[in-house]
Tab-separated table of N, CA and C in Angstrom:
chain	number	residue	atom	x	y	z
A	122	ILE	N	0.994	-1.426	-0.320
A	122	ILE	CA	0.083	-0.288	-0.011
A	122	ILE	C	0.698	1.221	-0.167
A	123	TYR	N	1.845	1.052	0.372
A	123	TYR	CA	2.912	2.845	0.697
A	123	TYR	C	3.319	2.501	-0.670
A	124	LYS	N	3.902	1.632	-0.943
A	124	LYS	CA	4.930	1.669	-2.912
A	124	LYS	C	3.608	2.192	-3.464
A	125	GLU	N	2.130	1.949	-3.390
A	125	GLU	CA	1.274	2.819	-4.362
A	125	GLU	C	1.014	3.868	-4.066
A	126	TRP	N	1.069	4.156	-3.001
A	126	TRP	CA	0.653	5.485	-2.077
A	126	TRP	C	1.937	6.481	-3.120
A	127	LEU	N	3.168	6.265	-2.360
A	127	LEU	CA	4.160	7.029	-3.024
A	127	LEU	C	3.939	7.110	-5.092
A	128	SER	N	4.031	6.164	-5.769
A	128	SER	CA	3.495	6.152	-7.462
A	128	SER	C	2.318	7.143	-7.159
A	129	LEU	N	1.506	7.615	-6.324
A	129	LEU	CA	0.248	8.776	-6.297
A	129	LEU	C	1.135	10.186	-5.921
A	130	LEU	N	2.391	10.625	-5.661
A	130	LEU	CA	2.742	11.813	-5.956
A	130	LEU	C	3.494	12.150	-6.460
A	131	PRO	N	4.008	13.235	-6.186
A	131	PRO	CA	2.649	14.527	-6.112
A	131	PRO	C	2.005	13.988	-6.383
A	132	LEU	N	0.665	14.808	-5.738
A	132	LEU	CA	-0.695	15.234	-5.836
A	132	LEU	C	-0.706	16.358	-6.729
A	133	ASN	N	-1.873	16.320	-7.712
A	133	ASN	CA	-1.565	17.354	-8.647
A	133	ASN	C	-2.479	18.633	-7.440
A	134	GLU	N	-1.894	19.799	-7.457
A	134	GLU	CA	-2.880	21.121	-6.354
A	134	GLU	C	-4.718	21.316	-6.048
A	135	LYS	N	-4.950	20.696	-7.077
A	135	LYS	CA	-6.894	20.044	-6.957
A	135	LYS	C	-7.139	18.745	-5.833
A	136	LYS	N	-5.573	18.039	-5.999
A	136	LYS	CA	-6.458	16.735	-5.022
A	136	LYS	C	-6.151	16.417	-4.081
A	137	GLN	N	-4.881	17.475	-3.450
A	137	GLN	CA	-4.145	17.974	-2.279
A	137	GLN	C	-5.276	18.708	-1.621
A	138	ALA	N	-5.907	19.809	-2.050
A	138	ALA	CA	-7.203	20.673	-1.609
A	138	ALA	C	-8.176	19.687	-0.831
A	139	GLN	N	-8.571	18.737	-2.529
A	139	GLN	CA	-9.531	18.450	-1.821
A	139	GLN	C	-9.396	16.819	-0.264
A	140	LEU	N	-7.930	16.612	-0.579
A	140	LEU	CA	-7.524	15.949	0.509
A	140	LEU	C	-7.553	16.513	2.212
A	141	THR	N	-6.806	17.710	1.523
A	141	THR	CA	-7.071	18.434	2.658
A	141	THR	C	-8.323	18.927	3.277
A	142	ARG	N	-9.306	19.254	2.691
A	142	ARG	CA	-10.666	19.823	3.534
A	142	ARG	C	-10.936	18.606	3.905
A	143	LYS	N	-10.650	17.519	3.129
A	143	LYS	CA	-11.973	16.188	3.919
A	143	LYS	C	-11.092	15.401	4.574
A	144	PHE	N	-9.877	15.524	5.438
A	144	PHE	CA	-8.658	15.569	6.156
A	144	PHE	C	-9.828	16.395	7.230
A	145	THR	N	-9.810	17.013	7.136
A	145	THR	CA	-9.711	18.684	7.995
A	145	THR	C	-11.029	18.570	8.714
A	146	VAL	N	-12.496	17.891	8.079
A	146	VAL	CA	-13.926	17.863	8.131
A	146	VAL	C	-13.314	17.193	9.035
A	147	GLU	N	-12.737	15.487	8.413
A	147	GLU	CA	-12.678	14.061	9.937
A	147	GLU	C	-12.195	14.466	10.327
A	148	TYR	N	-11.189	14.313	10.291
A	148	TYR	CA	-10.202	14.670	11.512
A	148	TYR	C	-10.867	15.471	12.575
A	149	ASN	N	-11.471	16.519	12.515
A	149	ASN	CA	-12.205	17.381	13.823
A	149	ASN	C	-13.252	16.359	14.042
A	150	TYR	N	-14.323	16.269	12.862
A	150	TYR	CA	-15.379	16.195	13.532
A	150	TYR	C	-15.355	14.475	14.628
A	151	ASN	N	-14.239	13.511	13.857
A	151	ASN	CA	-14.806	12.952	15.087
A	151	ASN	C	-13.796	12.517	16.188
A	152	SER	N	-12.550	13.378	16.497
A	152	SER	CA	-11.636	13.661	17.431
A	152	SER	C	-12.946	14.147	18.305
A	153	ASN	N	-13.515	15.253	17.524
A	153	ASN	CA	-14.445	16.132	19.176
A	153	ASN	C	-15.749	15.071	19.205
A	154	HIS	N	-15.788	14.044	18.430
A	154	HIS	CA	-17.229	13.360	18.505
A	154	HIS	C	-16.946	12.394	19.183
A	155	ILE	N	-16.200	12.112	19.777
A	155	ILE	CA	-15.523	11.497	20.986
A	155	ILE	C	-15.377	12.210	21.993
A	156	GLU	N	-15.534	12.827	21.931
A	156	GLU	CA	-15.384	13.416	23.081
A	156	GLU	C	-17.269	14.359	24.329
A	157	GLY	N	-17.802	14.080	23.079
A	157	GLY	CA	-19.005	14.660	23.505
A	157	GLY	C	-19.379	15.148	22.477
A	158	ASN	N	-18.683	15.748	21.715
A	158	ASN	CA	-18.800	17.514	20.982
A	158	ASN	C	-20.746	17.060	19.730
A	159	THR	N	-21.564	17.398	20.006
A	159	THR	CA	-22.927	17.381	19.868
A	159	THR	C	-23.022	17.672	17.774
A	160	LEU	N	-21.975	18.606	17.369
A	160	LEU	CA	-22.452	18.931	16.368
A	160	LEU	C	-22.527	17.814	15.190
A	161	THR	N	-23.295	18.192	14.381
A	161	THR	CA	-23.539	16.932	13.236
A	161	THR	C	-22.482	16.487	12.119
A	162	TYR	N	-22.068	15.566	11.369
A	162	TYR	CA	-20.771	16.357	10.267
A	162	TYR	C	-20.777	17.399	9.520
A	163	GLY	N	-22.037	16.850	8.872
A	163	GLY	CA	-22.988	18.759	7.959
A	163	GLY	C	-22.237	19.617	9.045
A	164	GLN	N	-22.590	19.729	10.082
A	164	GLN	CA	-22.711	21.349	10.937
A	164	GLN	C	-20.538	21.233	11.047
A	165	THR	N	-20.001	20.616	11.378
A	165	THR	CA	-18.994	20.528	10.646
A	165	THR	C	-18.293	20.919	9.603
A	166	GLU	N	-18.572	20.251	9.324
A	166	GLU	CA	-17.575	20.309	7.591
A	166	GLU	C	-18.308	21.883	7.331
A	167	LEU	N	-20.168	22.812	7.494
A	167	LEU	CA	-20.047	24.077	7.210
A	167	LEU	C	-19.475	24.681	8.056
A	168	LEU	N	-19.104	24.524	9.163
A	168	LEU	CA	-18.483	25.835	10.043
A	168	LEU	C	-16.524	26.205	10.209
A	169	LEU	N	-16.696	24.358	9.419
A	169	LEU	CA	-14.739	24.397	9.342
A	169	LEU	C	-14.344	25.307	7.910
A	170	LEU	N	-15.192	24.675	6.479
A	170	LEU	CA	-15.196	25.137	5.448
A	170	LEU	C	-15.576	26.306	4.612
A	171	PHE	N	-16.901	26.677	5.427
A	171	PHE	CA	-17.677	27.877	4.826
A	171	PHE	C	-17.808	29.087	6.114
A	172	GLY	N	-17.340	28.562	7.209
A	172	GLY	CA	-17.431	29.868	8.126
A	172	GLY	C	-18.753	30.289	8.405
A	173	LYS	N	-19.615	29.040	8.336
A	173	LYS	CA	-21.022	29.239	8.634
A	173	LYS	C	-21.714	28.657	9.880
A	174	VAL	N	-22.693	29.492	10.625
A	174	VAL	CA	-23.193	27.984	11.620
A	174	VAL	C	-24.491	27.993	11.703
A	175	ASP	N	-24.833	26.601	11.824
A	175	ASP	CA	-26.219	26.046	11.866
A	175	ASP	C	-26.640	26.879	13.637
A	176	SER	N	-27.274	27.036	12.866
A	176	SER	CA	-28.656	28.010	14.062
A	176	SER	C	-29.030	26.844	14.906
A	177	ASP	N	-29.003	25.507	15.173
A	177	ASP	CA	-29.222	24.062	15.476
A	177	ASP	C	-27.745	24.294	16.806
A	178	ALA	N	-26.779	24.910	16.536
A	178	ALA	CA	-26.077	23.941	16.490
A	178	ALA	C	-25.509	24.787	18.637
A	179	LYS	N	-24.722	24.201	19.502
A	179	LYS	CA	-24.859	24.749	20.000
A	179	LYS	C	-22.966	25.815	19.686
A	180	MET	N	-23.379	26.777	20.878
A	180	MET	CA	-22.541	27.696	20.921
A	180	MET	C	-20.950	26.718	21.220
A	181	HIS	N	-21.256	26.133	22.686
A	181	HIS	CA	-19.475	25.517	22.609
A	181	HIS	C	-18.825	24.505	21.641
A	182	ASP	N	-19.989	24.033	21.914
A	182	ASP	CA	-19.795	22.775	20.875
A	182	ASP	C	-19.056	23.589	19.128
A	183	LEU	N	-19.168	25.105	18.939
A	183	LEU	CA	-18.945	25.457	18.096
A	183	LEU	C	-17.752	26.162	18.360
A	184	GLU	N	-17.677	26.468	19.329
A	184	GLU	CA	-16.146	27.119	19.824
A	184	GLU	C	-15.179	26.040	19.890
A	185	GLU	N	-15.195	25.070	20.694
A	185	GLU	CA	-14.716	23.761	20.658
A	185	GLU	C	-13.699	23.267	19.481
A	186	MET	N	-15.047	23.399	18.445
A	186	MET	CA	-15.339	22.812	16.614
A	186	MET	C	-13.671	23.782	16.328
A	187	LYS	N	-13.807	25.171	16.371
A	187	LYS	CA	-12.818	26.469	16.196
A	187	LYS	C	-11.309	25.986	16.340
A	188	ALA	N	-11.701	26.204	17.845
A	188	ALA	CA	-9.911	25.932	18.478
A	188	ALA	C	-9.577	24.281	18.270
A	189	HIS	N	-10.438	23.368	17.836
A	189	HIS	CA	-9.764	22.192	17.453
A	189	HIS	C	-9.320	22.412	16.232
A	190	ASN	N	-9.445	22.877	15.667
A	190	ASN	CA	-8.846	23.010	14.113
A	190	ASN	C	-7.599	24.141	14.481
A	191	VAL	N	-7.697	24.964	14.798
A	191	VAL	CA	-6.834	25.913	15.209
A	191	VAL	C	-5.460	24.442	15.434
A	192	CYS	N	-5.506	23.875	16.889
A	192	CYS	CA	-4.803	23.010	16.977
A	192	CYS	C	-4.346	22.323	16.125
A	193	LEU	N	-4.813	21.731	14.705
A	193	LEU	CA	-4.493	20.969	13.892
A	193	LEU	C	-3.382	21.818	12.822
A	194	LYS	N	-4.194	23.032	12.677
A	194	LYS	CA	-3.310	24.159	11.474
A	194	LYS	C	-2.107	24.327	12.373
A	195	MET	N	-2.163	24.755	13.441
A	195	MET	CA	-0.903	24.276	14.709
A	195	MET	C	0.392	23.312	14.247
A	196	ILE	N	-0.251	22.216	14.374
A	196	ILE	CA	0.519	21.245	14.566
A	196	ILE	C	0.576	20.397	13.191
A	197	GLN	N	-0.287	20.696	12.332
A	197	GLN	CA	0.563	20.624	10.732
A	197	GLN	C	1.957	21.724	10.532
A	198	GLU	N	1.816	22.981	10.574
A	198	GLU	CA	2.719	24.184	10.585
A	198	GLU	C	3.994	23.765	11.524
A	199	GLU	N	3.772	22.860	13.023
A	199	GLU	CA	5.113	22.831	13.323
A	199	GLU	C	5.637	21.294	12.897
A	200	ALA	N	4.335	20.491	12.372
A	200	ALA	CA	4.992	19.078	11.572
A	200	ALA	C	5.817	19.517	10.261
A	201	LEU	N	5.724	20.867	9.887
A	201	LEU	CA	6.637	21.435	8.439
A	201	LEU	C	7.811	21.918	8.919
A	202	SER	N	8.408	21.966	10.396
A	202	SER	CA	9.196	23.041	10.893
A	202	SER	C	10.110	21.475	10.836
A	203	ASP	N	11.690	22.450	10.988
A	203	ASP	CA	12.699	21.198	12.006
A	203	ASP	C	13.080	21.967	13.191
A	204	ARG	N	11.821	22.442	13.809
A	204	ARG	CA	12.128	22.437	14.998
A	204	ARG	C	11.746	20.693	15.764
A	205	PRO	N	12.535	20.713	17.143
A	205	PRO	CA	11.880	19.277	17.846
A	205	PRO	C	10.263	19.579	18.827
A	206	LEU	N	10.340	18.559	18.727
A	206	LEU	CA	8.752	18.593	19.558
A	206	LEU	C	9.474	19.063	20.996
A	207	THR	N	8.420	19.749	21.542
A	207	THR	CA	8.442	20.194	23.092
A	207	THR	C	7.183	19.924	24.031
A	208	GLU	N	7.872	19.765	25.189
A	208	GLU	CA	6.616	20.031	25.547
A	208	GLU	C	5.680	21.507	26.057
A	209	THR	N	6.275	22.236	25.755
A	209	THR	CA	5.870	23.935	25.807
A	209	THR	C	5.065	24.165	24.652
A	210	PHE	N	5.577	23.590	23.641
A	210	PHE	CA	4.611	23.411	22.428
A	210	PHE	C	2.833	22.636	23.040
A	211	ILE	N	2.888	21.380	23.067
A	211	ILE	CA	2.131	20.474	24.096
A	211	ILE	C	1.290	21.505	24.633
A	212	ARG	N	1.881	22.161	25.193
A	212	ARG	CA	0.803	22.553	26.643
A	212	ARG	C	0.469	23.730	25.761
A	213	GLU	N	0.921	24.602	25.088
A	213	GLU	CA	0.600	25.460	24.198
A	213	GLU	C	-1.050	25.125	22.851
A	214	LEU	N	-0.990	23.946	23.215
A	214	LEU	CA	-2.265	23.497	22.186
A	214	LEU	C	-3.157	23.014	23.339
A	215	HIS	N	-2.883	22.610	24.499
A	215	HIS	CA	-3.648	22.382	24.995
A	215	HIS	C	-4.272	23.706	25.529
A	216	GLN	N	-3.220	24.895	26.130
A	216	GLN	CA	-4.016	26.352	26.189
A	216	GLN	C	-4.999	26.653	25.028
A	217	VAL	N	-4.708	26.281	23.859
A	217	VAL	CA	-5.404	26.916	22.910
A	217	VAL	C	-6.955	26.339	22.677
A	218	LEU	N	-6.491	24.595	22.685
A	218	LEU	CA	-7.423	24.129	23.019
A	218	LEU	C	-8.730	24.403	23.721
A	219	LEU	N	-8.400	24.747	25.138
A	219	LEU	CA	-9.731	24.939	26.139
A	219	LEU	C	-9.573	25.988	26.365
A	220	ARG	N	-9.098	26.979	25.349
A	220	ARG	CA	-8.937	28.376	25.756
A	220	ARG	C	-9.276	29.469	26.829
A	221	GLU	N	-9.384	28.489	28.051
A	221	GLU	CA	-9.200	29.405	29.237
A	221	GLU	C	-9.828	28.539	30.791
A	222	ASP	N	-9.579	27.889	31.360
A	222	ASP	CA	-9.199	26.951	32.913
A	222	ASP	C	-11.406	27.554	33.080
A	223	TYR	N	-11.209	26.135	33.525
A	223	TYR	CA	-12.941	26.052	33.559
A	223	TYR	C	-13.180	24.727	34.962
A	224	ASN	N	-14.105	24.888	35.293
A	224	ASN	CA	-14.829	24.137	36.788
A	224	ASN	C	-15.096	22.916	36.100
A	225	VAL	N	-15.154	21.564	36.504
A	225	VAL	CA	-15.720	20.774	36.736
A	225	VAL	C	-16.493	19.972	37.989
A	226	HIS	N	-17.579	19.672	37.815
A	226	HIS	CA	-18.533	19.260	38.539
A	226	HIS	C	-18.831	17.825	38.569
A	227	LYS	N	-18.507	17.488	39.620
A	227	LYS	CA	-19.056	15.511	39.606
A	227	LYS	C	-19.814	15.052	40.764
A	228	THR	N	-20.647	14.315	40.349
A	228	THR	CA	-21.089	13.728	41.399
A	228	THR	C	-20.584	12.425	41.655
A	229	LEU	N	-19.783	11.856	42.595
A	229	LEU	CA	-19.178	10.901	42.844
A	229	LEU	C	-20.046	9.805	43.820
A	230	PRO	N	-19.820	8.072	43.343
A	230	PRO	CA	-20.406	7.381	43.672
A	230	PRO	C	-21.511	7.090	44.777
A	231	ASP	N	-20.599	7.796	45.642
A	231	ASP	CA	-21.548	8.328	47.386
A	231	ASP	C	-22.369	9.395	47.231
A	232	GLY	N	-22.705	9.743	45.779
A	232	GLY	CA	-23.674	10.939	46.019
A	232	GLY	C	-23.336	12.336	46.274
A	233	ASN	N	-22.204	12.300	46.992
A	233	ASN	CA	-21.609	13.700	46.908
A	233	ASN	C	-20.696	14.480	45.208
A	234	VAL	N	-21.320	15.727	45.756
A	234	VAL	CA	-20.194	16.973	44.450
A	234	VAL	C	-19.209	17.351	45.302
A	235	THR	N	-18.496	17.121	44.085
A	235	THR	CA	-16.676	17.723	44.381
A	235	THR	C	-16.607	18.726	43.115
A	236	THR	N	-15.942	19.311	43.134
A	236	THR	CA	-15.268	20.587	42.036
A	236	THR	C	-14.135	20.807	41.884
A	237	TYR	N	-13.672	20.709	40.810
A	237	TYR	CA	-12.049	21.181	41.022
A	237	TYR	C	-12.364	22.228	39.101
A	238	THR	N	-10.691	22.755	39.442
A	238	THR	CA	-10.339	23.313	38.412
A	238	THR	C	-9.569	22.558	37.304
A	239	ILE	N	-9.772	22.354	35.804
A	239	ILE	CA	-8.864	22.112	34.946
A	239	ILE	C	-8.613	23.023	34.341
A	240	HIS	N	-7.325	23.207	34.387
A	240	HIS	CA	-6.317	24.591	33.898
A	240	HIS	C	-5.834	24.115	32.433
A	241	ALA	N	-6.119	24.852	32.015
A	241	ALA	CA	-5.839	24.948	30.466
A	241	ALA	C	-4.357	25.145	30.510
A	242	GLY	N	-3.748	24.379	29.233
A	242	GLY	CA	-2.162	24.590	28.909
A	242	GLY	C	-0.716	23.955	30.112
A	243	CYS	N	-1.464	23.520	31.326
A	243	CYS	CA	-0.791	23.047	32.396
A	243	CYS	C	-1.468	21.490	32.092
A	244	TYR	N	-0.754	20.853	33.031
A	244	TYR	CA	-0.464	18.980	32.963
A	244	TYR	C	-1.778	19.345	34.599
A	245	LYS	N	-2.157	18.429	34.510
A	245	LYS	CA	-3.143	17.395	35.331
A	245	LYS	C	-2.418	17.987	36.638
A	246	THR	N	-3.828	17.863	37.446
A	246	THR	CA	-3.137	17.843	38.351
A	246	THR	C	-4.630	17.541	39.536
A	247	ARG	N	-5.003	16.227	38.724
A	247	ARG	CA	-5.697	15.279	39.438
A	247	ARG	C	-5.913	14.636	38.706
A	248	PRO	N	-6.243	12.679	39.256
A	248	PRO	CA	-6.035	11.555	38.378
A	248	PRO	C	-7.545	11.540	37.942
A	249	ASN	N	-7.506	10.648	36.767
A	249	ASN	CA	-8.380	10.677	36.350
A	249	ASN	C	-8.471	9.569	35.737
A	250	SER	N	-9.643	9.223	34.703
A	250	SER	CA	-10.380	7.068	34.157
A	250	SER	C	-11.743	7.410	33.393
A	251	VAL	N	-11.629	6.931	32.765
A	251	VAL	CA	-12.842	6.005	32.129
A	251	VAL	C	-12.755	4.708	32.403
A	252	ARG	N	-14.801	4.853	31.850
A	252	ARG	CA	-14.912	3.025	32.365
A	252	ARG	C	-14.487	2.977	30.610
A	253	THR	N	-14.203	2.372	30.654
A	253	THR	CA	-14.411	0.968	28.998
A	253	THR	C	-15.296	0.205	28.613
A	254	VAL	N	-16.339	0.297	27.743
A	254	VAL	CA	-17.332	-0.878	27.127
A	254	VAL	C	-17.661	-2.289	28.085
A	255	THR	N	-16.516	-3.427	28.240
A	255	THR	CA	-15.963	-4.079	29.559
A	255	THR	C	-16.900	-3.417	30.741
A	256	GLY	N	-16.738	-2.388	30.924
A	256	GLY	CA	-17.769	-1.655	32.649
A	256	GLY	C	-15.711	-1.167	33.508
A	257	GLU	N	-14.867	-1.804	33.011
A	257	GLU	CA	-13.842	-2.066	34.051
A	257	GLU	C	-13.381	-0.226	33.889
A	258	LEU	N	-12.742	0.120	35.072
A	258	LEU	CA	-11.850	1.614	34.963
A	258	LEU	C	-10.134	1.387	34.663
A	259	PHE	N	-10.589	1.951	33.811
A	259	PHE	CA	-9.019	2.251	33.189
A	259	PHE	C	-7.906	3.828	33.692
A	260	GLU	N	-7.309	3.385	34.667
A	260	GLU	CA	-6.988	5.107	35.549
A	260	GLU	C	-5.824	5.781	34.118
A	261	TYR	N	-5.733	6.526	33.987
A	261	TYR	CA	-4.732	7.264	33.405
A	261	TYR	C	-3.164	7.706	33.918
A	262	ALA	N	-2.252	7.826	33.721
A	262	ALA	CA	-1.309	8.048	34.169
A	262	ALA	C	-1.633	9.288	35.544
A	263	SER	N	-1.194	8.787	36.830
A	263	SER	CA	-1.323	10.266	37.590
A	263	SER	C	-0.636	10.945	37.231
A	264	PRO	N	-1.226	12.292	38.513
A	264	PRO	CA	-0.718	13.756	37.871
A	264	PRO	C	0.844	13.629	38.832
A	265	GLU	N	1.006	12.889	39.421
A	265	GLU	CA	2.770	13.361	39.570
A	265	GLU	C	3.943	12.247	38.857
A	266	GLU	N	2.918	11.390	37.804
A	266	GLU	CA	3.506	10.862	37.025
A	266	GLU	C	4.041	11.202	35.287
A	267	THR	N	2.579	12.251	35.534
A	267	THR	CA	2.310	12.918	34.447
A	267	THR	C	4.339	13.392	33.956
A	268	PRO	N	4.025	14.670	34.461
A	268	PRO	CA	5.732	15.238	33.761
A	268	PRO	C	6.520	14.726	33.078
A	269	ALA	N	6.821	13.664	34.294
A	269	ALA	CA	8.289	12.691	33.972
A	269	ALA	C	7.417	11.766	32.675
A	270	LEU	N	6.677	11.354	31.943
A	270	LEU	CA	6.130	10.198	31.016
A	270	LEU	C	6.030	11.501	29.819
A	271	MET	N	5.557	12.782	30.105
A	271	MET	CA	5.966	13.642	28.498
A	271	MET	C	7.322	13.557	28.719
A	272	THR	N	7.632	13.447	29.491
A	272	THR	CA	9.136	14.494	29.191
A	272	THR	C	10.078	13.265	28.241
A	273	ASP	N	9.806	11.971	28.848
A	273	ASP	CA	10.215	10.914	28.188
A	273	ASP	C	9.635	10.657	26.376
A	274	LEU	N	8.435	10.963	26.458
A	274	LEU	CA	7.381	10.207	25.160
A	274	LEU	C	8.066	12.261	24.154
A	275	VAL	N	8.632	12.842	24.787
A	275	VAL	CA	8.700	13.814	24.122
A	275	VAL	C	10.484	13.954	23.346
A	276	SER	N	10.711	13.142	24.580
A	276	SER	CA	12.151	12.104	23.751
A	276	SER	C	12.257	10.774	22.777
A	277	TRP	N	11.582	10.480	22.914
A	277	TRP	CA	11.523	9.403	22.702
A	277	TRP	C	10.831	9.479	21.295
A	278	TYR	N	9.984	10.682	21.089
A	278	TYR	CA	9.745	11.285	19.665
A	278	TYR	C	10.553	11.680	18.876
A	279	ASN	N	11.363	12.648	19.407
A	279	ASN	CA	12.559	13.498	18.875
A	279	ASN	C	13.406	12.761	18.375
A	280	ASP	N	14.190	11.844	19.441
A	280	ASP	CA	15.093	10.385	19.266
A	280	ASP	C	14.851	9.400	18.111
A	281	ILE	N	13.009	9.392	18.074
A	281	ILE	CA	12.571	8.539	16.549
A	281	ILE	C	13.222	9.450	16.182
A	282	ILE	N	12.813	10.957	14.976
A	282	ILE	CA	12.544	11.702	14.428
A	282	ILE	C	14.063	11.571	13.778
A	283	LYS	N	15.014	11.553	14.887
A	283	LYS	CA	16.430	12.077	14.155
A	283	LYS	C	17.095	10.477	14.353
A	284	ASP	N	16.825	9.648	14.055
A	284	ASP	CA	16.978	7.844	13.526
A	284	ASP	C	16.640	8.283	11.435
A	285	SER	N	17.470	8.679	10.998
A	285	SER	CA	17.575	8.316	9.561
A	285	SER	C	16.908	6.696	9.252
A	286	SER	N	17.282	6.272	9.793
A	286	SER	CA	17.031	4.754	9.129
A	286	SER	C	15.354	4.793	9.522
A	287	LEU	N	15.013	5.029	9.450
A	287	LEU	CA	13.524	5.009	9.733
A	287	LEU	C	13.008	5.868	7.959
A	288	SER	N	13.447	7.063	7.585
A	288	SER	CA	12.748	7.323	6.428
A	288	SER	C	12.919	6.718	5.048
């Protein structure tokens, strides 16, 4: 498949533009949809390709989608540069994506309510988890582990990029 892909390159300008538009909508829609964004594929396409808003769309979902698309453009620009990946850039993406700090209100299994703040552009300060489709609780890295793990991830990535045997 890779050889077939290479045989198609370089794409002509029209095909490249079509592929870019398709990727932009697909990536933003799917990435946001799995996180609970309620925009339909059509609303996403209308917003990102034509700058228009469907009156039935929620403002929060529209703003989230626009911010996500800005982050996608930042990532694409960064990928084309010769700069190494940095934790600063990752936190900058987080800042752009969230736009501002916000509070989360959760009802705990015992019925008590807890409130905490998510800080845009900062590593997490609280543990987090998800419930899998099988009902198991999957715990992500702890807040204490996260900075070191991010340092390791960025170092690993930059080492892989430098290794010319992979290109």
